GROMACS .gro file of N, CA and C in nm:
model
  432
    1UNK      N    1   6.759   6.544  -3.556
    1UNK     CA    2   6.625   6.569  -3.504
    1UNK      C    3   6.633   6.587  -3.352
    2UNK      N    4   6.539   6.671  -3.266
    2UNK     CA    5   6.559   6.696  -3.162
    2UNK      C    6   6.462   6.594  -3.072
    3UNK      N    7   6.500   6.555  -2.956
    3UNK     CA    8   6.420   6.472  -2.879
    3UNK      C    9   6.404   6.496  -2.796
    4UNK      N   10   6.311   6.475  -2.711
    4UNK     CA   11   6.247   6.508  -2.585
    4UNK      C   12   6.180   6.343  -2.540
    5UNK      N   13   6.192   6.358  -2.382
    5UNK     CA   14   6.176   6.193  -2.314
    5UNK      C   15   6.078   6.282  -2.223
    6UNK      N   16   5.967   6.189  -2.251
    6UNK     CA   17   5.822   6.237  -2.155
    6UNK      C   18   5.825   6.138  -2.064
    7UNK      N   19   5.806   6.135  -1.878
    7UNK     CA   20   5.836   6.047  -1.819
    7UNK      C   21   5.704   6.058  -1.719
    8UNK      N   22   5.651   5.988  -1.697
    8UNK     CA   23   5.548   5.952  -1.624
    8UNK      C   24   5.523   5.906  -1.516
    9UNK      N   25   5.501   5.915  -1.383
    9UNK     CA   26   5.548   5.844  -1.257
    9UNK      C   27   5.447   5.713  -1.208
   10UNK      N   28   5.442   5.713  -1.097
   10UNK     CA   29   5.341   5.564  -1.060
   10UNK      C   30   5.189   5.626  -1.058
   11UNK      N   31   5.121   5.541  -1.096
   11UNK     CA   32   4.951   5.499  -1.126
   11UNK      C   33   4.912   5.573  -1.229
   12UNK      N   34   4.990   5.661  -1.302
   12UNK     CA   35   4.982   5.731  -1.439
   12UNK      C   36   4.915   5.579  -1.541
   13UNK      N   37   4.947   5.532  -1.541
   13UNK     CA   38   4.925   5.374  -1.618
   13UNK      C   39   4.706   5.352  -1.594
   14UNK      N   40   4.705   5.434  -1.510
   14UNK     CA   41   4.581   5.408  -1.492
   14UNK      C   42   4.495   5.524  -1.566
   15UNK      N   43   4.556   5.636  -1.568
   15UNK     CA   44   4.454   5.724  -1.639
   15UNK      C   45   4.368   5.675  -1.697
   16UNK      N   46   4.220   5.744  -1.681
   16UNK     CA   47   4.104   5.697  -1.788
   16UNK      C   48   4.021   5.650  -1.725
   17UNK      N   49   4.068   5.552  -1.563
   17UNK     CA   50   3.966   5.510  -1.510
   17UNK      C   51   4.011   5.520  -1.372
   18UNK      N   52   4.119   5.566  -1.309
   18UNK     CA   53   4.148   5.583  -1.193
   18UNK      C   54   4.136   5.787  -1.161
   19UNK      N   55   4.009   5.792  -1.030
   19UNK     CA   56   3.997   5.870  -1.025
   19UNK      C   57   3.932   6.004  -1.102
   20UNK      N   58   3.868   5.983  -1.191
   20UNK     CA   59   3.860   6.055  -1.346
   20UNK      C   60   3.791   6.221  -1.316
   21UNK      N   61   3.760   6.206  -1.197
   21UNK     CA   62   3.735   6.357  -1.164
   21UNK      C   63   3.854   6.408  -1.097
   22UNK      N   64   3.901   6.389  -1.078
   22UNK     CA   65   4.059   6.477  -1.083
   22UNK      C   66   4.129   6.419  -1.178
   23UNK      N   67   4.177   6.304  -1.263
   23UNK     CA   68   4.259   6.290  -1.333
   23UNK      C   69   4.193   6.324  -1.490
   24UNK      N   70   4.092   6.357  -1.498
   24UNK     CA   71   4.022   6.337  -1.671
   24UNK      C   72   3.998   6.165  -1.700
   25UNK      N   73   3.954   6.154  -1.847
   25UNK     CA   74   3.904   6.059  -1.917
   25UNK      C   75   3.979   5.996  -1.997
   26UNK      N   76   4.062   6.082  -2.034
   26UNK     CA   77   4.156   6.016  -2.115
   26UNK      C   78   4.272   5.937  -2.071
   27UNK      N   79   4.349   5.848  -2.160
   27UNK     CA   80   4.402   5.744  -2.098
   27UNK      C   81   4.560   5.762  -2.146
   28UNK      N   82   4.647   5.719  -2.130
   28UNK     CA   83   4.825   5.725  -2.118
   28UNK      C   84   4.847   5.724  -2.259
   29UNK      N   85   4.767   5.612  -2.319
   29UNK     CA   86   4.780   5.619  -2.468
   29UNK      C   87   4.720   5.808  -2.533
   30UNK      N   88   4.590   5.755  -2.496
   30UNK     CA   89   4.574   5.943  -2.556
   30UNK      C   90   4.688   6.030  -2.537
   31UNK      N   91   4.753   5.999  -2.431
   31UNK     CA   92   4.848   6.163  -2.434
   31UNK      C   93   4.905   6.118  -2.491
   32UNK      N   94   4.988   6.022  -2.485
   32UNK     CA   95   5.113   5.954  -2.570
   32UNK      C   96   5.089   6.007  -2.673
   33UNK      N   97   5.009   5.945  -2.749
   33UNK     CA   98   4.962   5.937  -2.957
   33UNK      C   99   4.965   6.109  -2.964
   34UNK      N  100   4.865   6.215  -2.858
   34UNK     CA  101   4.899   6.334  -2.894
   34UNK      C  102   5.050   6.371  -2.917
   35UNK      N  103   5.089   6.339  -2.862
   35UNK     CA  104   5.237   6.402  -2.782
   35UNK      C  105   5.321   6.347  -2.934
   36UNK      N  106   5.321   6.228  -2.949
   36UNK     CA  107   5.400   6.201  -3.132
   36UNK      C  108   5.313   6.273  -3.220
   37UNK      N  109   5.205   6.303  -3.238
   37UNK     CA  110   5.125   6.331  -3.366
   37UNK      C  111   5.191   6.518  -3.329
   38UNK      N  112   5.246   6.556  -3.191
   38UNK     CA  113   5.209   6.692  -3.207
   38UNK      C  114   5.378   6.721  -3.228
   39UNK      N  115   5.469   6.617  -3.162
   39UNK     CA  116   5.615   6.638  -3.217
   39UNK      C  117   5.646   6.604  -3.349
   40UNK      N  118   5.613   6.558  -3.411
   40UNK     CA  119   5.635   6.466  -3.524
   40UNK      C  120   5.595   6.664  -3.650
   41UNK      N  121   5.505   6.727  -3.575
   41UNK     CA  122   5.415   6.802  -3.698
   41UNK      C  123   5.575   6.902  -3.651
   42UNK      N  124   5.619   6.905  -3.507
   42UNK     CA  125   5.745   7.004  -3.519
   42UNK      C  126   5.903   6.950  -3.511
   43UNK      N  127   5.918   6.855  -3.630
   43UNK     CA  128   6.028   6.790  -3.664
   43UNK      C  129   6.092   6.721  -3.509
   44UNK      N  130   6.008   6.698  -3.432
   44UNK     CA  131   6.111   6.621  -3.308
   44UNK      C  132   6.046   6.487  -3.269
   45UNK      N  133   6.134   6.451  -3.187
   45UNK     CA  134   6.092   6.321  -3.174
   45UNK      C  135   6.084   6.284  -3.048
   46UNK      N  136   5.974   6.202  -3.030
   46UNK     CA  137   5.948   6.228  -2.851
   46UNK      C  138   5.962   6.028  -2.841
   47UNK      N  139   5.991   6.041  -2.713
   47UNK     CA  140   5.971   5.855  -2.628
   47UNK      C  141   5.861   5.917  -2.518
   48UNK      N  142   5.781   5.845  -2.465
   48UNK     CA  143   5.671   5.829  -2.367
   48UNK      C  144   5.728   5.704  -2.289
   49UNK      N  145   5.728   5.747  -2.154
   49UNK     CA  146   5.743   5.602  -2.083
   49UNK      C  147   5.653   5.585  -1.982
   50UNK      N  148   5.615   5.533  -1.872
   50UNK     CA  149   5.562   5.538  -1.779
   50UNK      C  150   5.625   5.425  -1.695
   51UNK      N  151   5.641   5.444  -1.550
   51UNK     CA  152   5.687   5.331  -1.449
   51UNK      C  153   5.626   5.357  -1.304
   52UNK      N  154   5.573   5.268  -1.242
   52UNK     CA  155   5.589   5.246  -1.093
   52UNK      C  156   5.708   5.267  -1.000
   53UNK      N  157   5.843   5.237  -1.060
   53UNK     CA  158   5.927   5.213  -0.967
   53UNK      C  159   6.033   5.339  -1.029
   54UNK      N  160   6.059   5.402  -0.879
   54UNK     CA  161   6.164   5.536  -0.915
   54UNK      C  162   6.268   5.479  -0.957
   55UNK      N  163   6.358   5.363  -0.927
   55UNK     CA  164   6.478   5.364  -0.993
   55UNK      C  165   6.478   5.337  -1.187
   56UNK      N  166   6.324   5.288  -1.215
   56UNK     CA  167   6.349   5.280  -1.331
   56UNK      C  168   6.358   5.404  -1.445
   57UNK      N  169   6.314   5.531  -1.335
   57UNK     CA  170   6.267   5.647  -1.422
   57UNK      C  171   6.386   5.709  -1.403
   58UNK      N  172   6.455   5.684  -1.275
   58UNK     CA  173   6.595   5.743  -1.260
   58UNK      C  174   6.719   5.710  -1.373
   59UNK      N  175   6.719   5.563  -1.413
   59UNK     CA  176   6.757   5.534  -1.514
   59UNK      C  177   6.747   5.562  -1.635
   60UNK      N  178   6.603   5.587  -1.669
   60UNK     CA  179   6.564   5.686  -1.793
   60UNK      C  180   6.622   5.821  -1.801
   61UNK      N  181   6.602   5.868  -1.699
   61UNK     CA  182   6.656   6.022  -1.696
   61UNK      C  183   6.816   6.020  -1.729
   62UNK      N  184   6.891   5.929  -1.639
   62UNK     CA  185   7.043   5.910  -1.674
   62UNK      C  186   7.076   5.854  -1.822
   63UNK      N  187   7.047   5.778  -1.849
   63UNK     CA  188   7.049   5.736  -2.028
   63UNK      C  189   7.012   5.861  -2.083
   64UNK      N  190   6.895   5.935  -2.099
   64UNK     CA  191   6.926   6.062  -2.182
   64UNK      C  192   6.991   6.152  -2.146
   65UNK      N  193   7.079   6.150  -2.064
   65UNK     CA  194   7.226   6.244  -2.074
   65UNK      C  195   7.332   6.231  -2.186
   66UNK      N  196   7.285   6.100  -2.221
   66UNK     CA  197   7.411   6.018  -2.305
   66UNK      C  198   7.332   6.003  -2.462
   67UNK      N  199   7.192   5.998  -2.507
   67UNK     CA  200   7.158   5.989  -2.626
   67UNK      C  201   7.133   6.084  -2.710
   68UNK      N  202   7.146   6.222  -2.621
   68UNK     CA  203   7.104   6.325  -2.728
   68UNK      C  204   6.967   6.400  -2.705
   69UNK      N  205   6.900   6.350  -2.579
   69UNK     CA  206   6.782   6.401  -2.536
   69UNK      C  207   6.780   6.570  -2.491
   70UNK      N  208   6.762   6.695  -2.540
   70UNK     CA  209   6.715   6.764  -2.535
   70UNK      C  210   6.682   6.794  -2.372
   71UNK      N  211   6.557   6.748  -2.434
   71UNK     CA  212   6.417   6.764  -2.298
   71UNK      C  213   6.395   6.665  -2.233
   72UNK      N  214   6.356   6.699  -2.094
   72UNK     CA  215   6.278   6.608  -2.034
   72UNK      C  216   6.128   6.655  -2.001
   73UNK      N  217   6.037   6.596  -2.047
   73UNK     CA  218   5.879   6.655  -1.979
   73UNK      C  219   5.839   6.542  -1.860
   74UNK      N  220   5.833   6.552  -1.749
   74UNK     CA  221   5.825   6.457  -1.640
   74UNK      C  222   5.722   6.467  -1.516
   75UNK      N  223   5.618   6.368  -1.503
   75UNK     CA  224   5.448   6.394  -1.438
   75UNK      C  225   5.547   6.342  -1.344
   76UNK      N  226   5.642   6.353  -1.221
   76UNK     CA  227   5.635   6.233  -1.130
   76UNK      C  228   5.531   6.174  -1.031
   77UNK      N  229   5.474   6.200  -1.030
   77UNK     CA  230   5.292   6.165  -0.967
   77UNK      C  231   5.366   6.188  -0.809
   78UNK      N  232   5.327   6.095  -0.758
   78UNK     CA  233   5.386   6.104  -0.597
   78UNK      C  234   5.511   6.079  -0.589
   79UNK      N  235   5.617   6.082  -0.635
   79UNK     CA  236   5.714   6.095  -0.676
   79UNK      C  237   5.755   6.244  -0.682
   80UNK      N  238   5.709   6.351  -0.636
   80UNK     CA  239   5.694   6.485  -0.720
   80UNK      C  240   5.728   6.502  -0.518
   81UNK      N  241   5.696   6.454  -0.427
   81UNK     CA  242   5.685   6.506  -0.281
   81UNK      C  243   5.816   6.428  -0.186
   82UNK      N  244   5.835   6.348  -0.285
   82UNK     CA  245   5.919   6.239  -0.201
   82UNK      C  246   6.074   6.225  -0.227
   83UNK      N  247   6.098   6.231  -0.369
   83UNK     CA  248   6.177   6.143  -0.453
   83UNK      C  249   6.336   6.284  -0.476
   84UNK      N  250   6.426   6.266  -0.356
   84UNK     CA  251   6.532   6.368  -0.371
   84UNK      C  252   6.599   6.251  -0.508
   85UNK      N  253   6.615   6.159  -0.486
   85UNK     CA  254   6.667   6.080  -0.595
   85UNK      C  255   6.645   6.113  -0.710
   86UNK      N  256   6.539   6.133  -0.762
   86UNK     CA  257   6.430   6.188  -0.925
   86UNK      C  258   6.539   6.328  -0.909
   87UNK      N  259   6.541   6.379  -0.829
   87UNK     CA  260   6.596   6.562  -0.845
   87UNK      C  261   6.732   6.530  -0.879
   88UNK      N  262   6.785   6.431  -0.814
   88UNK     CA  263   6.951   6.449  -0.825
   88UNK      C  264   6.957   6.418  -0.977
   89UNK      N  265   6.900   6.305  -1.021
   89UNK     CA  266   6.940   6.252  -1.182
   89UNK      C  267   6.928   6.349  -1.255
   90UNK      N  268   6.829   6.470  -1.248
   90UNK     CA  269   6.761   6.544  -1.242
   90UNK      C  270   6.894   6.641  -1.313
   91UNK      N  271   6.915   6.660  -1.181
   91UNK     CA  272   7.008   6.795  -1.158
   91UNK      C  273   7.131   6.748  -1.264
   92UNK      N  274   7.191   6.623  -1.262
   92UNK     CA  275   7.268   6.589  -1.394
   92UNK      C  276   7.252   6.595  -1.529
   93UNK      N  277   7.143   6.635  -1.587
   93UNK     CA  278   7.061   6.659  -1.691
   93UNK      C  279   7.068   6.750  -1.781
   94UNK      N  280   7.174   6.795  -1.842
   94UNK     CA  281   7.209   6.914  -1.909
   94UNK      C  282   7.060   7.014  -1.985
   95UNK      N  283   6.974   6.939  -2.052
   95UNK     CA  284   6.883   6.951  -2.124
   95UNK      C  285   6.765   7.050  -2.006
   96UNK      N  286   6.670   7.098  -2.112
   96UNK     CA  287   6.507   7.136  -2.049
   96UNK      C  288   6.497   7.017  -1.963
   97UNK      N  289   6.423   7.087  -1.871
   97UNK     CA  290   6.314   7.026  -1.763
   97UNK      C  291   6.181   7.061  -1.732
   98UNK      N  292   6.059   7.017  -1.785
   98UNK     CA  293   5.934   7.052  -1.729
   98UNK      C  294   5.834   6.958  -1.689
   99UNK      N  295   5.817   7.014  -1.553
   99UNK     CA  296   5.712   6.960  -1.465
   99UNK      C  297   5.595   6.936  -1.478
  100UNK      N  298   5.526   6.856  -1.510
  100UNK     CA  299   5.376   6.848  -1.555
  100UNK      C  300   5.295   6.768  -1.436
  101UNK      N  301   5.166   6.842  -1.380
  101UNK     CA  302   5.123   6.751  -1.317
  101UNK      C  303   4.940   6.816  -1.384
  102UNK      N  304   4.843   6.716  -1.415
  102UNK     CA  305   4.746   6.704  -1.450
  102UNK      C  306   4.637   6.751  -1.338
  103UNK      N  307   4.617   6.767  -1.196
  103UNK     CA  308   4.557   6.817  -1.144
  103UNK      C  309   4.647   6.967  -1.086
  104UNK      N  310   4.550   7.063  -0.982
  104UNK     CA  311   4.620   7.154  -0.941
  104UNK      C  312   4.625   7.101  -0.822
  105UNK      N  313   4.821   7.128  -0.779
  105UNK     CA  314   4.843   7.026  -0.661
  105UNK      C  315   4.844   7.114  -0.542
  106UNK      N  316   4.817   7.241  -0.586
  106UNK     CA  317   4.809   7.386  -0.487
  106UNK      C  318   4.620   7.396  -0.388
  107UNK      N  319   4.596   7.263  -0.494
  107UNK     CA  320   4.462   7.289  -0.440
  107UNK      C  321   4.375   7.169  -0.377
  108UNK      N  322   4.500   7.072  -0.329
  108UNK     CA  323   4.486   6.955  -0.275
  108UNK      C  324   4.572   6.961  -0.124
  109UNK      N  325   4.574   6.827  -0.141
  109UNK     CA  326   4.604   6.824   0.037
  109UNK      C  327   4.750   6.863   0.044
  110UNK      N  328   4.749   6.943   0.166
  110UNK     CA  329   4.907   7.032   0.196
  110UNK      C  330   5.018   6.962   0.157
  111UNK      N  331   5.070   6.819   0.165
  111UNK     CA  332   5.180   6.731   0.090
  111UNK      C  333   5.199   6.747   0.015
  112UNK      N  334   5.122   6.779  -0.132
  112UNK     CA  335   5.107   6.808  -0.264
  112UNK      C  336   5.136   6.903  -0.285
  113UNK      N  337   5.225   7.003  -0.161
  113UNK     CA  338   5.240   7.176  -0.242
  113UNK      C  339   5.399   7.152  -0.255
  114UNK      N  340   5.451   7.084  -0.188
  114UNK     CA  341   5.617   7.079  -0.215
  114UNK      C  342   5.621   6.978  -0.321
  115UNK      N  343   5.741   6.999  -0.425
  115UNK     CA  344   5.788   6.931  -0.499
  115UNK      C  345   5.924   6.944  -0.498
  116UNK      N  346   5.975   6.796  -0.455
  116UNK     CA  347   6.110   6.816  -0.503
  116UNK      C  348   6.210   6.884  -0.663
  117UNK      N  349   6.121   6.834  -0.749
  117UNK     CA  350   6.142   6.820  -0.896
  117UNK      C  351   6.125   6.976  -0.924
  118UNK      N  352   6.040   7.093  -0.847
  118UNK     CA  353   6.039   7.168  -0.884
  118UNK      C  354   6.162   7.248  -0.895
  119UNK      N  355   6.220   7.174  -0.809
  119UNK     CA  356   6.422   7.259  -0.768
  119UNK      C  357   6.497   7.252  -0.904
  120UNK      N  358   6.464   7.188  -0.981
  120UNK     CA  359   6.554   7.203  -1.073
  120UNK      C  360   6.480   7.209  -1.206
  121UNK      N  361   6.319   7.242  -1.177
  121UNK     CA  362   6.255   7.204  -1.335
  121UNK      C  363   6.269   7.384  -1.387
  122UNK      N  364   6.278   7.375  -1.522
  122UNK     CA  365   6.278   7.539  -1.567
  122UNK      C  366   6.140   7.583  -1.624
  123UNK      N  367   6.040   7.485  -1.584
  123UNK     CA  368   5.939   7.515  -1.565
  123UNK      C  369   5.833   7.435  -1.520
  124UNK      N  370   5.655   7.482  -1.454
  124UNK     CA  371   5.616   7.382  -1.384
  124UNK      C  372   5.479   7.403  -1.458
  125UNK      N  373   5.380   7.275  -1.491
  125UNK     CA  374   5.269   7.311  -1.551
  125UNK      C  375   5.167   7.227  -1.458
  126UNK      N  376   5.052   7.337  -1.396
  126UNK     CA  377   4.963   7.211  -1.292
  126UNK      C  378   4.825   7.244  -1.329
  127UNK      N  379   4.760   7.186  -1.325
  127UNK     CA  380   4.601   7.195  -1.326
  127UNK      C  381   4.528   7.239  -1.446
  128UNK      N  382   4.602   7.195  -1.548
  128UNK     CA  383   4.578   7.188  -1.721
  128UNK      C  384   4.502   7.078  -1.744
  129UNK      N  385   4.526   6.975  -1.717
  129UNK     CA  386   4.459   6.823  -1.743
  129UNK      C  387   4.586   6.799  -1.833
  130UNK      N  388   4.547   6.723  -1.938
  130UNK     CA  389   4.626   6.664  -2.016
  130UNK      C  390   4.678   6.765  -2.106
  131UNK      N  391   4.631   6.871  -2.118
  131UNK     CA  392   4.662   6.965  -2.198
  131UNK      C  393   4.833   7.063  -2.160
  132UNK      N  394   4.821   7.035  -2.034
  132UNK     CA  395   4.983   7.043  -1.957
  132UNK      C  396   5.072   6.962  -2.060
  133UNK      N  397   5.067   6.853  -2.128
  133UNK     CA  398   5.172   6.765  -2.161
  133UNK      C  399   5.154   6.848  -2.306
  134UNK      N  400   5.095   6.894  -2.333
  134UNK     CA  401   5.129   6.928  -2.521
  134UNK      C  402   5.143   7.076  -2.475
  135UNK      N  403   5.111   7.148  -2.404
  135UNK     CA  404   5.170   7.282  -2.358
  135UNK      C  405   5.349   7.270  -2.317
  136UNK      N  406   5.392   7.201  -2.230
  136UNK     CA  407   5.498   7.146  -2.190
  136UNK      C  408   5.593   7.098  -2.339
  137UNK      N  409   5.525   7.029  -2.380
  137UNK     CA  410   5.596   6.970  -2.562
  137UNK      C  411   5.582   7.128  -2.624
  138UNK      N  412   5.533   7.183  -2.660
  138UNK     CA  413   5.503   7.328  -2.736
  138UNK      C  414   5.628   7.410  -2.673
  139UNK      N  415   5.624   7.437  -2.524
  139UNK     CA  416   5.763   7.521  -2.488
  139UNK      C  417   5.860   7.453  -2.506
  140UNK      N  418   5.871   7.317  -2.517
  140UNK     CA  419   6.016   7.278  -2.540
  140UNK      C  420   6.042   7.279  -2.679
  141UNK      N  421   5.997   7.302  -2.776
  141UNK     CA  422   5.975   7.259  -2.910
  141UNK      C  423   6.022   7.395  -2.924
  142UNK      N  424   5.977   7.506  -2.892
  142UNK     CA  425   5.947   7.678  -2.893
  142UNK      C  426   6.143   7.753  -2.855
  143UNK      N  427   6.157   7.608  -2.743
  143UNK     CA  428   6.284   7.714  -2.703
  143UNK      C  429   6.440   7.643  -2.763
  144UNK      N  430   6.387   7.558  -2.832
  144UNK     CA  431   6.519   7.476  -2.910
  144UNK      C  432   6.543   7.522  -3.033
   0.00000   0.00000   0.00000
């Protein structure tokens, strides 16, 4: 079965009630439960994680080099402007890479237009809402 690791960066944990006019209504669980109900219908198998702290997502990313992970689908929230670290694990990553970020970051404050992660993602999805993460699952599902 094919797998894909959806990775989530800091205050993602809050969706639903942090910010909800730029982030939507829905909450970490909603995408999550979509994201299995929508891999599961195309024989793959997804993990959802979410963390505050970059070294723990860096670690995630390095472990699926070694289990068989496919894909990576990865929101790094502010993590996405900062984090050469996230790119390097990144760049070790044999598998897909796609960028998901839930608002459009082209249409926020000038910090928000660079992404490190974009250097190595093979693709970038912004200003979808949540609908980025099952678009993102759909191309990876599409090109395996």
């Amino acid at each position: 079965m094919n797998k894909a690791l959806v990775l989530h960066g800091p205050n993602l944990n809050l969706l639903g009630t942090r910010q909800p006019e730029v982030y939507g209504h829905e909450t970490l669980d909603d995408i999550n439960n979509t994201l299995h109900e929508q891999a599961a219908l195309g024989g793959w198998e997804v993990t959802c994680r979410q963390s505050n702290h970059e070294g723990e997502l860096i670690d995630w990313i390095q472990a699926a080099r070694l289990d068989g992970t496919a894909a990576i689908i990865i929101n790094p929230a502010a993590y996405t402007h900062t984090s050469v670290a996230i790119l390097d694990a990144l760049n070790a990553f044999d598998g897909r890479v796609i960028e998901v970020h839930l608002s459009n970051v082209h249409r926020r404050e000038s910090f928000r237009h660079h992404s490190y992660v974009s250097l190595r993602a093979d693709g970038v999805i912004a200003g979808l809402g949540t609908q980025g993460y099952r678009a993102a699952l759909e191309a990876v599902m599409r090109s395996n």
